[in-house]
Amino acid sequence: MSDFVKVDLVHNLYKNKKWKEIKLNKFESIENVKKKIYTHTGTPHNSMDLYAYDELNIENSQVHLSNDQLCLNDYHVKDNYTIYIQDRNNAIPNDIIYHIDDAEKLNQLKHFKYEMKEEEYEKRQDTFRNFIKKLRARGEGALQGGAPNGESHPNGQIHPNGEDPLDNPPYDEQTYQIGNRCRIKIGDRRGVLKFVGKLKKGNEFSVGVDLDEPLGNSDGTYQNKFLFECKGSKYGYLGNINSIEVGDFPPFDITDLDEF
């Protein structure tokens, strides 16, 4: 068994930046992990809070890496986890979780805020709680509306949990057609849309993307079930429908990429 895990890093001060597949020793102290992260992000190790989670199972996997003397293994951090870095010296109240625009996912990540007395927290206008309330108010119709969810769907979209399809999906079917080019908002990874559907009961729709480069979190399967074809391991991406943007996003020319 390897002593290392590969994780992605995201930062509260870098909205569209993602450091992919950073190799970390899972038996090193969190303090030493922070020092290595400093070399990638520039945030001093004594000014950062770290949180880890699995993008495909946020609610059950999220953990605050709060004890500098423990290690990643103690917190059960595994390959393909994401580590969220919060810079305490430069925290922006409304920049929580790089502006995720999905209320359900934001609610799952509700612990990503500074701890303070409840009465003090309620007095503030720029809190994470108020941010969620405003977000829900803006998107209430779409989030609470009907959703197609049967065994099959036009444009090749499938819904594996077997619920009946409805007439008015909460997304633009013309935009989210299978085969359209798209990009993942975090990290600007690009590819072809291959799947739209529900992976579990509820209102949340997921998408599957065949990426141009092996920078994903899937091989086209979910819980050992085939969802869509992709080029191989790491070429697939699974995430919330709001995590992608569909449009004219051609593959990157490798000669145009800047090294971080």
PDB file of C-alpha atoms in Angstrom:
ATOM      1  CA  MET A   1       0.000   0.000   0.000  1.00  0.00           C
ATOM      2  CA  SER A   2       1.366   3.388  -0.978  1.00  0.00           C
ATOM      3  CA  ASP A   3       2.265   6.005   1.629  1.00  0.00           C
ATOM      4  CA  PHE A   4       1.004   8.725  -0.707  1.00  0.00           C
ATOM      5  CA  VAL A   5      -2.343  10.057  -1.886  1.00  0.00           C
ATOM      6  CA  LYS A   6      -3.094  12.245  -4.894  1.00  0.00           C
ATOM      7  CA  VAL A   7      -5.471  15.099  -4.149  1.00  0.00           C
ATOM      8  CA  ASP A   8      -6.717  18.248  -5.863  1.00  0.00           C
ATOM      9  CA  LEU A   9      -6.273  21.616  -4.178  1.00  0.00           C
ATOM     10  CA  VAL A  10      -8.710  24.534  -4.349  1.00  0.00           C
ATOM     11  CA  HIS A  11      -8.332  27.891  -2.609  1.00  0.00           C
ATOM     12  CA  ASN A  12     -10.802  30.486  -1.356  1.00  0.00           C
ATOM     13  CA  LEU A  13      -8.793  33.302  -3.002  1.00  0.00           C
ATOM     14  CA  TYR A  14      -8.466  31.681  -6.455  1.00  0.00           C
ATOM     15  CA  LYS A  15     -11.939  31.243  -7.911  1.00  0.00           C
ATOM     16  CA  ASN A  16     -10.991  29.377 -11.096  1.00  0.00           C
ATOM     17  CA  LYS A  17      -7.748  27.724 -10.044  1.00  0.00           C
ATOM     18  CA  LYS A  18      -7.299  24.049  -9.256  1.00  0.00           C
ATOM     19  CA  TRP A  19      -4.022  22.301  -8.524  1.00  0.00           C
ATOM     20  CA  LYS A  20      -4.545  18.783  -9.795  1.00  0.00           C
ATOM     21  CA  GLU A  21      -3.202  15.474  -8.476  1.00  0.00           C
ATOM     22  CA  ILE A  22      -0.856  16.891  -5.861  1.00  0.00           C
ATOM     23  CA  LYS A  23       1.024  14.014  -4.240  1.00  0.00           C
ATOM     24  CA  LEU A  24       1.060  14.135  -0.437  1.00  0.00           C
ATOM     25  CA  ASN A  25       2.415  11.730   2.166  1.00  0.00           C
ATOM     26  CA  LYS A  26      -0.617  10.553   4.100  1.00  0.00           C
ATOM     27  CA  PHE A  27       1.504   9.818   7.191  1.00  0.00           C
ATOM     28  CA  GLU A  28       3.084  13.268   7.458  1.00  0.00           C
ATOM     29  CA  SER A  29       1.649  15.687   9.989  1.00  0.00           C
ATOM     30  CA  ILE A  30      -0.983  18.162   8.831  1.00  0.00           C
ATOM     31  CA  GLU A  31       1.519  20.886   9.712  1.00  0.00           C
ATOM     32  CA  ASN A  32       4.005  19.484   7.175  1.00  0.00           C
ATOM     33  CA  VAL A  33       1.220  19.049   4.621  1.00  0.00           C
ATOM     34  CA  LYS A  34       0.402  22.741   5.033  1.00  0.00           C
ATOM     35  CA  LYS A  35       4.052  23.613   4.428  1.00  0.00           C
ATOM     36  CA  LYS A  36       4.012  21.686   1.158  1.00  0.00           C
ATOM     37  CA  ILE A  37       0.740  23.312   0.122  1.00  0.00           C
ATOM     38  CA  TYR A  38       2.393  26.676   0.769  1.00  0.00           C
ATOM     39  CA  THR A  39       4.866  25.942  -2.058  1.00  0.00           C
ATOM     40  CA  HIS A  40       1.928  25.573  -4.463  1.00  0.00           C
ATOM     41  CA  THR A  41      -0.374  28.355  -3.281  1.00  0.00           C
ATOM     42  CA  GLY A  42       1.752  30.925  -1.467  1.00  0.00           C
ATOM     43  CA  THR A  43      -0.461  30.914   1.630  1.00  0.00           C
ATOM     44  CA  PRO A  44       1.711  30.650   4.795  1.00  0.00           C
ATOM     45  CA  HIS A  45       1.172  27.354   6.577  1.00  0.00           C
ATOM     46  CA  ASN A  46       0.237  29.089   9.841  1.00  0.00           C
ATOM     47  CA  SER A  47      -2.468  31.145   8.080  1.00  0.00           C
ATOM     48  CA  MET A  48      -4.451  28.340   6.465  1.00  0.00           C
ATOM     49  CA  ASP A  49      -7.341  26.116   7.449  1.00  0.00           C
ATOM     50  CA  LEU A  50      -7.729  22.883   5.500  1.00  0.00           C
ATOM     51  CA  TYR A  51     -10.880  20.917   4.713  1.00  0.00           C
ATOM     52  CA  ALA A  52     -11.036  17.672   2.737  1.00  0.00           C
ATOM     53  CA  TYR A  53     -13.898  15.979   0.921  1.00  0.00           C
ATOM     54  CA  ASP A  54     -14.773  13.591  -1.895  1.00  0.00           C
ATOM     55  CA  GLU A  55     -16.527  15.507  -4.692  1.00  0.00           C
ATOM     56  CA  LEU A  56     -18.844  12.548  -5.309  1.00  0.00           C
ATOM     57  CA  ASN A  57     -19.805  12.125  -1.659  1.00  0.00           C
ATOM     58  CA  ILE A  58     -19.410  15.535  -0.040  1.00  0.00           C
ATOM     59  CA  GLU A  59     -21.992  15.147   2.698  1.00  0.00           C
ATOM     60  CA  ASN A  60     -20.458  11.990   4.177  1.00  0.00           C
ATOM     61  CA  SER A  61     -16.768  12.619   3.507  1.00  0.00           C
ATOM     62  CA  GLN A  62     -16.178  16.267   4.485  1.00  0.00           C
ATOM     63  CA  VAL A  63     -13.707  16.769   7.311  1.00  0.00           C
ATOM     64  CA  HIS A  64     -11.875  19.713   8.884  1.00  0.00           C
ATOM     65  CA  LEU A  65      -8.137  18.957   9.131  1.00  0.00           C
ATOM     66  CA  SER A  66      -7.983  20.860  12.389  1.00  0.00           C
ATOM     67  CA  ASN A  67      -5.215  19.099  14.329  1.00  0.00           C
ATOM     68  CA  ASP A  68      -1.742  19.891  12.987  1.00  0.00           C
ATOM     69  CA  GLN A  69      -0.256  16.912  14.820  1.00  0.00           C
ATOM     70  CA  LEU A  70      -2.447  14.331  13.093  1.00  0.00           C
ATOM     71  CA  CYS A  71      -1.937  13.130   9.511  1.00  0.00           C
ATOM     72  CA  LEU A  72      -4.084  12.711   6.401  1.00  0.00           C
ATOM     73  CA  ASN A  73      -4.449   9.013   7.139  1.00  0.00           C
ATOM     74  CA  ASP A  74      -5.941   9.820  10.543  1.00  0.00           C
ATOM     75  CA  TYR A  75      -8.617  11.834   8.743  1.00  0.00           C
ATOM     76  CA  HIS A  76      -9.180   9.049   6.160  1.00  0.00           C
ATOM     77  CA  VAL A  77      -8.203  11.275   3.225  1.00  0.00           C
ATOM     78  CA  LYS A  78      -7.985   9.122   0.094  1.00  0.00           C
ATOM     79  CA  ASP A  79      -6.931   9.381  -3.547  1.00  0.00           C
ATOM     80  CA  ASN A  80      -9.072  11.798  -5.592  1.00  0.00           C
ATOM     81  CA  TYR A  81     -10.135  13.824  -2.561  1.00  0.00           C
ATOM     82  CA  THR A  82     -10.207  17.614  -2.799  1.00  0.00           C
ATOM     83  CA  ILE A  83      -8.520  19.745  -0.149  1.00  0.00           C
ATOM     84  CA  TYR A  84     -10.023  23.207   0.268  1.00  0.00           C
ATOM     85  CA  ILE A  85      -7.602  25.874   1.543  1.00  0.00           C
ATOM     86  CA  GLN A  86      -8.956  28.841   3.447  1.00  0.00           C
ATOM     87  CA  ASP A  87      -6.537  31.731   3.966  1.00  0.00           C
ATOM     88  CA  ARG A  88      -7.424  33.167   7.381  1.00  0.00           C
ATOM     89  CA  ASN A  89      -5.520  36.405   6.737  1.00  0.00           C
ATOM     90  CA  ASN A  90      -7.248  37.171   3.439  1.00  0.00           C
ATOM     91  CA  ALA A  91     -10.606  35.460   3.746  1.00  0.00           C
ATOM     92  CA  ILE A  92     -13.425  36.968   1.711  1.00  0.00           C
ATOM     93  CA  PRO A  93     -16.845  36.256   3.305  1.00  0.00           C
ATOM     94  CA  ASN A  94     -18.683  35.669   0.033  1.00  0.00           C
ATOM     95  CA  ASP A  95     -15.872  33.714  -1.585  1.00  0.00           C
ATOM     96  CA  ILE A  96     -16.672  30.528   0.316  1.00  0.00           C
ATOM     97  CA  ILE A  97     -15.957  27.360  -1.680  1.00  0.00           C
ATOM     98  CA  TYR A  98     -14.900  29.190  -4.832  1.00  0.00           C
ATOM     99  CA  HIS A  99     -18.423  30.523  -5.498  1.00  0.00           C
ATOM    100  CA  ILE A 100     -20.173  27.183  -5.918  1.00  0.00           C
ATOM    101  CA  ASP A 101     -23.522  28.093  -7.482  1.00  0.00           C
ATOM    102  CA  ASP A 102     -25.556  25.101  -6.349  1.00  0.00           C
ATOM    103  CA  ALA A 103     -27.541  25.647  -3.140  1.00  0.00           C
ATOM    104  CA  GLU A 104     -27.803  21.969  -2.223  1.00  0.00           C
ATOM    105  CA  LYS A 105     -24.046  21.486  -2.443  1.00  0.00           C
ATOM    106  CA  LEU A 106     -23.451  24.713  -0.552  1.00  0.00           C
ATOM    107  CA  ASN A 107     -25.674  23.449   2.222  1.00  0.00           C
ATOM    108  CA  GLN A 108     -23.635  20.243   2.389  1.00  0.00           C
ATOM    109  CA  LEU A 109     -20.531  22.406   2.815  1.00  0.00           C
ATOM    110  CA  LYS A 110     -22.103  24.654   5.429  1.00  0.00           C
ATOM    111  CA  HIS A 111     -19.322  24.066   7.972  1.00  0.00           C
ATOM    112  CA  PHE A 112     -16.837  26.066   5.857  1.00  0.00           C
ATOM    113  CA  LYS A 113     -17.135  29.284   7.851  1.00  0.00           C
ATOM    114  CA  TYR A 114     -15.317  30.912  10.717  1.00  0.00           C
ATOM    115  CA  GLU A 115     -16.515  29.821  14.138  1.00  0.00           C
ATOM    116  CA  MET A 116     -17.987  32.615  16.263  1.00  0.00           C
ATOM    117  CA  LYS A 117     -20.698  33.053  18.849  1.00  0.00           C
ATOM    118  CA  GLU A 118     -24.172  32.497  17.417  1.00  0.00           C
ATOM    119  CA  GLU A 119     -25.433  35.987  18.318  1.00  0.00           C
ATOM    120  CA  GLU A 120     -22.396  37.608  16.675  1.00  0.00           C
ATOM    121  CA  TYR A 121     -22.821  35.467  13.577  1.00  0.00           C
ATOM    122  CA  GLU A 122     -26.492  36.425  13.206  1.00  0.00           C
ATOM    123  CA  LYS A 123     -25.662  40.162  13.377  1.00  0.00           C
ATOM    124  CA  ARG A 124     -23.365  40.025  10.371  1.00  0.00           C
ATOM    125  CA  GLN A 125     -24.797  40.641   6.899  1.00  0.00           C
ATOM    126  CA  ASP A 126     -22.006  38.953   4.935  1.00  0.00           C
ATOM    127  CA  THR A 127     -22.211  35.510   6.547  1.00  0.00           C
ATOM    128  CA  PHE A 128     -22.179  32.171   4.800  1.00  0.00           C
ATOM    129  CA  ARG A 129     -25.685  31.532   6.143  1.00  0.00           C
ATOM    130  CA  ASN A 130     -27.049  34.694   4.517  1.00  0.00           C
ATOM    131  CA  PHE A 131     -25.175  33.827   1.343  1.00  0.00           C
ATOM    132  CA  ILE A 132     -27.045  30.497   1.174  1.00  0.00           C
ATOM    133  CA  LYS A 133     -30.397  32.174   1.894  1.00  0.00           C
ATOM    134  CA  LYS A 134     -29.902  34.661  -0.950  1.00  0.00           C
ATOM    135  CA  LEU A 135     -28.759  31.909  -3.288  1.00  0.00           C
ATOM    136  CA  ARG A 136     -31.789  29.779  -2.498  1.00  0.00           C
ATOM    137  CA  ALA A 137     -34.126  32.739  -3.019  1.00  0.00           C
ATOM    138  CA  ARG A 138     -32.650  33.325  -6.499  1.00  0.00           C
ATOM    139  CA  GLY A 139     -32.756  29.696  -7.560  1.00  0.00           C
ATOM    140  CA  GLU A 140     -35.796  28.449  -5.671  1.00  0.00           C
ATOM    141  CA  GLY A 141     -37.878  27.817  -8.756  1.00  0.00           C
ATOM    142  CA  ALA A 142     -35.274  25.751 -10.536  1.00  0.00           C
ATOM    143  CA  LEU A 143     -34.232  23.800  -7.467  1.00  0.00           C
ATOM    144  CA  GLN A 144     -37.784  22.925  -6.408  1.00  0.00           C
ATOM    145  CA  GLY A 145     -39.229  22.397  -9.867  1.00  0.00           C
ATOM    146  CA  GLY A 146     -39.853  19.106 -11.617  1.00  0.00           C
ATOM    147  CA  ALA A 147     -37.073  17.073 -13.140  1.00  0.00           C
ATOM    148  CA  PRO A 148     -36.906  14.370 -15.792  1.00  0.00           C
ATOM    149  CA  ASN A 149     -35.897  11.147 -14.169  1.00  0.00           C
ATOM    150  CA  GLY A 150     -36.951   8.029 -16.078  1.00  0.00           C
ATOM    151  CA  GLU A 151     -34.932   5.175 -17.465  1.00  0.00           C
ATOM    152  CA  SER A 152     -34.252   7.061 -20.685  1.00  0.00           C
ATOM    153  CA  HIS A 153     -34.514  10.550 -22.058  1.00  0.00           C
ATOM    154  CA  PRO A 154     -34.149  12.354 -25.400  1.00  0.00           C
ATOM    155  CA  ASN A 155     -30.643  13.301 -26.539  1.00  0.00           C
ATOM    156  CA  GLY A 156     -29.151  10.198 -24.959  1.00  0.00           C
ATOM    157  CA  GLN A 157     -29.657  11.377 -21.387  1.00  0.00           C
ATOM    158  CA  ILE A 158     -30.350   8.624 -18.859  1.00  0.00           C
ATOM    159  CA  HIS A 159     -31.628   8.574 -15.311  1.00  0.00           C
ATOM    160  CA  PRO A 160     -30.489   5.423 -13.533  1.00  0.00           C
ATOM    161  CA  ASN A 161     -32.727   5.580 -10.447  1.00  0.00           C
ATOM    162  CA  GLY A 162     -35.816   4.717 -12.472  1.00  0.00           C
ATOM    163  CA  GLU A 163     -38.228   7.537 -11.560  1.00  0.00           C
ATOM    164  CA  ASP A 164     -40.761   8.756 -14.124  1.00  0.00           C
ATOM    165  CA  PRO A 165     -39.704  11.578 -16.477  1.00  0.00           C
ATOM    166  CA  LEU A 166     -41.471  14.946 -16.277  1.00  0.00           C
ATOM    167  CA  ASP A 167     -42.221  17.390 -19.055  1.00  0.00           C
ATOM    168  CA  ASN A 168     -40.328  20.433 -17.755  1.00  0.00           C
ATOM    169  CA  PRO A 169     -36.732  19.678 -16.738  1.00  0.00           C
ATOM    170  CA  PRO A 170     -35.010  22.335 -14.582  1.00  0.00           C
ATOM    171  CA  TYR A 171     -32.308  22.861 -17.197  1.00  0.00           C
ATOM    172  CA  ASP A 172     -32.119  23.777 -20.890  1.00  0.00           C
ATOM    173  CA  GLU A 173     -32.201  20.478 -22.794  1.00  0.00           C
ATOM    174  CA  GLN A 174     -31.033  22.195 -25.968  1.00  0.00           C
ATOM    175  CA  THR A 175     -27.940  23.473 -24.201  1.00  0.00           C
ATOM    176  CA  TYR A 176     -27.160  20.253 -22.351  1.00  0.00           C
ATOM    177  CA  GLN A 177     -27.315  17.999 -25.398  1.00  0.00           C
ATOM    178  CA  ILE A 178     -25.128  14.918 -25.386  1.00  0.00           C
ATOM    179  CA  GLY A 179     -22.134  15.562 -27.633  1.00  0.00           C
ATOM    180  CA  ASN A 180     -21.872  19.299 -26.947  1.00  0.00           C
ATOM    181  CA  ARG A 181     -18.516  20.740 -25.970  1.00  0.00           C
ATOM    182  CA  CYS A 182     -18.189  22.032 -22.434  1.00  0.00           C
ATOM    183  CA  ARG A 183     -15.728  22.976 -19.727  1.00  0.00           C
ATOM    184  CA  ILE A 184     -15.500  22.310 -16.011  1.00  0.00           C
ATOM    185  CA  LYS A 185     -15.670  25.727 -14.339  1.00  0.00           C
ATOM    186  CA  ILE A 186     -13.063  24.825 -11.729  1.00  0.00           C
ATOM    187  CA  GLY A 187      -9.746  24.360 -13.491  1.00  0.00           C
ATOM    188  CA  ASP A 188     -11.128  25.022 -16.999  1.00  0.00           C
ATOM    189  CA  ARG A 189     -10.903  21.338 -17.959  1.00  0.00           C
ATOM    190  CA  ARG A 190     -12.573  20.724 -21.319  1.00  0.00           C
ATOM    191  CA  GLY A 191     -14.322  17.880 -23.044  1.00  0.00           C
ATOM    192  CA  VAL A 192     -17.564  16.489 -24.485  1.00  0.00           C
ATOM    193  CA  LEU A 193     -20.818  16.137 -22.552  1.00  0.00           C
ATOM    194  CA  LYS A 194     -21.724  12.443 -22.368  1.00  0.00           C
ATOM    195  CA  PHE A 195     -24.263  12.083 -19.585  1.00  0.00           C
ATOM    196  CA  VAL A 196     -27.027  14.088 -17.911  1.00  0.00           C
ATOM    197  CA  GLY A 197     -29.138  12.519 -15.189  1.00  0.00           C
ATOM    198  CA  LYS A 198     -29.722  11.790 -11.529  1.00  0.00           C
ATOM    199  CA  LEU A 199     -27.377   9.556  -9.584  1.00  0.00           C
ATOM    200  CA  LYS A 200     -29.537   9.527  -6.461  1.00  0.00           C
ATOM    201  CA  LYS A 201     -33.020  10.563  -5.408  1.00  0.00           C
ATOM    202  CA  GLY A 202     -33.596  14.281  -5.040  1.00  0.00           C
ATOM    203  CA  ASN A 203     -33.422  17.381  -7.207  1.00  0.00           C
ATOM    204  CA  GLU A 204     -29.716  17.322  -7.999  1.00  0.00           C
ATOM    205  CA  PHE A 205     -28.741  16.587 -11.599  1.00  0.00           C
ATOM    206  CA  SER A 206     -25.299  15.283 -12.459  1.00  0.00           C
ATOM    207  CA  VAL A 207     -23.292  15.400 -15.662  1.00  0.00           C
ATOM    208  CA  GLY A 208     -20.612  13.181 -17.127  1.00  0.00           C
ATOM    209  CA  VAL A 209     -17.904  14.592 -19.373  1.00  0.00           C
ATOM    210  CA  ASP A 210     -15.336  12.848 -21.564  1.00  0.00           C
ATOM    211  CA  LEU A 211     -12.326  15.094 -20.934  1.00  0.00           C
ATOM    212  CA  ASP A 212      -9.628  15.950 -23.441  1.00  0.00           C
ATOM    213  CA  GLU A 213      -6.959  15.262 -20.823  1.00  0.00           C
ATOM    214  CA  PRO A 214      -6.767  12.769 -17.911  1.00  0.00           C
ATOM    215  CA  LEU A 215      -7.681  15.342 -15.260  1.00  0.00           C
ATOM    216  CA  GLY A 216     -10.997  13.943 -14.086  1.00  0.00           C
ATOM    217  CA  ASN A 217     -12.432  12.001 -11.173  1.00  0.00           C
ATOM    218  CA  SER A 218     -14.013   9.049 -12.988  1.00  0.00           C
ATOM    219  CA  ASP A 219     -13.613   6.387 -15.658  1.00  0.00           C
ATOM    220  CA  GLY A 220     -17.217   6.734 -16.788  1.00  0.00           C
ATOM    221  CA  THR A 221     -18.673   4.539 -14.050  1.00  0.00           C
ATOM    222  CA  TYR A 222     -20.481   5.334 -10.807  1.00  0.00           C
ATOM    223  CA  GLN A 223     -20.671   2.802  -7.976  1.00  0.00           C
ATOM    224  CA  ASN A 224     -19.531   0.112 -10.428  1.00  0.00           C
ATOM    225  CA  LYS A 225     -22.279   1.002 -12.925  1.00  0.00           C
ATOM    226  CA  PHE A 226     -21.440   2.148 -16.456  1.00  0.00           C
ATOM    227  CA  LEU A 227     -22.687   5.675 -17.228  1.00  0.00           C
ATOM    228  CA  PHE A 228     -20.796   6.926 -20.266  1.00  0.00           C
ATOM    229  CA  GLU A 229     -17.839   6.196 -22.492  1.00  0.00           C
ATOM    230  CA  CYS A 230     -14.583   8.069 -22.016  1.00  0.00           C
ATOM    231  CA  LYS A 231     -10.981   7.569 -23.038  1.00  0.00           C
ATOM    232  CA  GLY A 232      -9.998   5.793 -19.826  1.00  0.00           C
ATOM    233  CA  SER A 233      -9.174   6.304 -16.178  1.00  0.00           C
ATOM    234  CA  LYS A 234      -9.169   9.988 -15.159  1.00  0.00           C
ATOM    235  CA  TYR A 235     -10.595  11.001 -18.563  1.00  0.00           C
ATOM    236  CA  GLY A 236     -14.101  11.035 -17.099  1.00  0.00           C
ATOM    237  CA  TYR A 237     -15.620  13.771 -14.959  1.00  0.00           C
ATOM    238  CA  LEU A 238     -18.727  13.410 -12.800  1.00  0.00           C
ATOM    239  CA  GLY A 239     -20.194  16.413 -11.036  1.00  0.00           C
ATOM    240  CA  ASN A 240     -23.198  18.641 -10.476  1.00  0.00           C
ATOM    241  CA  ILE A 241     -24.799  20.094 -13.604  1.00  0.00           C
ATOM    242  CA  ASN A 242     -23.937  23.603 -12.375  1.00  0.00           C
ATOM    243  CA  SER A 243     -20.239  22.748 -12.288  1.00  0.00           C
ATOM    244  CA  ILE A 244     -19.933  22.877 -16.089  1.00  0.00           C
ATOM    245  CA  GLU A 245     -20.470  25.456 -18.820  1.00  0.00           C
ATOM    246  CA  VAL A 246     -21.611  24.315 -22.263  1.00  0.00           C
ATOM    247  CA  GLY A 247     -20.394  26.233 -25.302  1.00  0.00           C
ATOM    248  CA  ASP A 248     -17.628  26.661 -27.846  1.00  0.00           C
ATOM    249  CA  PHE A 249     -14.722  25.314 -25.828  1.00  0.00           C
ATOM    250  CA  PRO A 250     -12.246  23.632 -28.191  1.00  0.00           C
ATOM    251  CA  PRO A 251      -9.398  21.496 -26.848  1.00  0.00           C
ATOM    252  CA  PHE A 252      -6.449  23.462 -25.531  1.00  0.00           C
ATOM    253  CA  ASP A 253      -3.360  23.793 -27.678  1.00  0.00           C
ATOM    254  CA  ILE A 254      -0.631  22.495 -25.383  1.00  0.00           C
ATOM    255  CA  THR A 255       1.743  25.186 -26.674  1.00  0.00           C
ATOM    256  CA  ASP A 256      -0.602  27.870 -25.331  1.00  0.00           C
ATOM    257  CA  LEU A 257      -0.689  26.621 -21.754  1.00  0.00           C
ATOM    258  CA  ASP A 258       1.205  28.550 -19.096  1.00  0.00           C
ATOM    259  CA  GLU A 259       2.967  26.609 -16.380  1.00  0.00           C
ATOM    260  CA  PHE A 260       1.871  27.538 -12.886  1.00  0.00           C
TER     261      PHE A 260
END
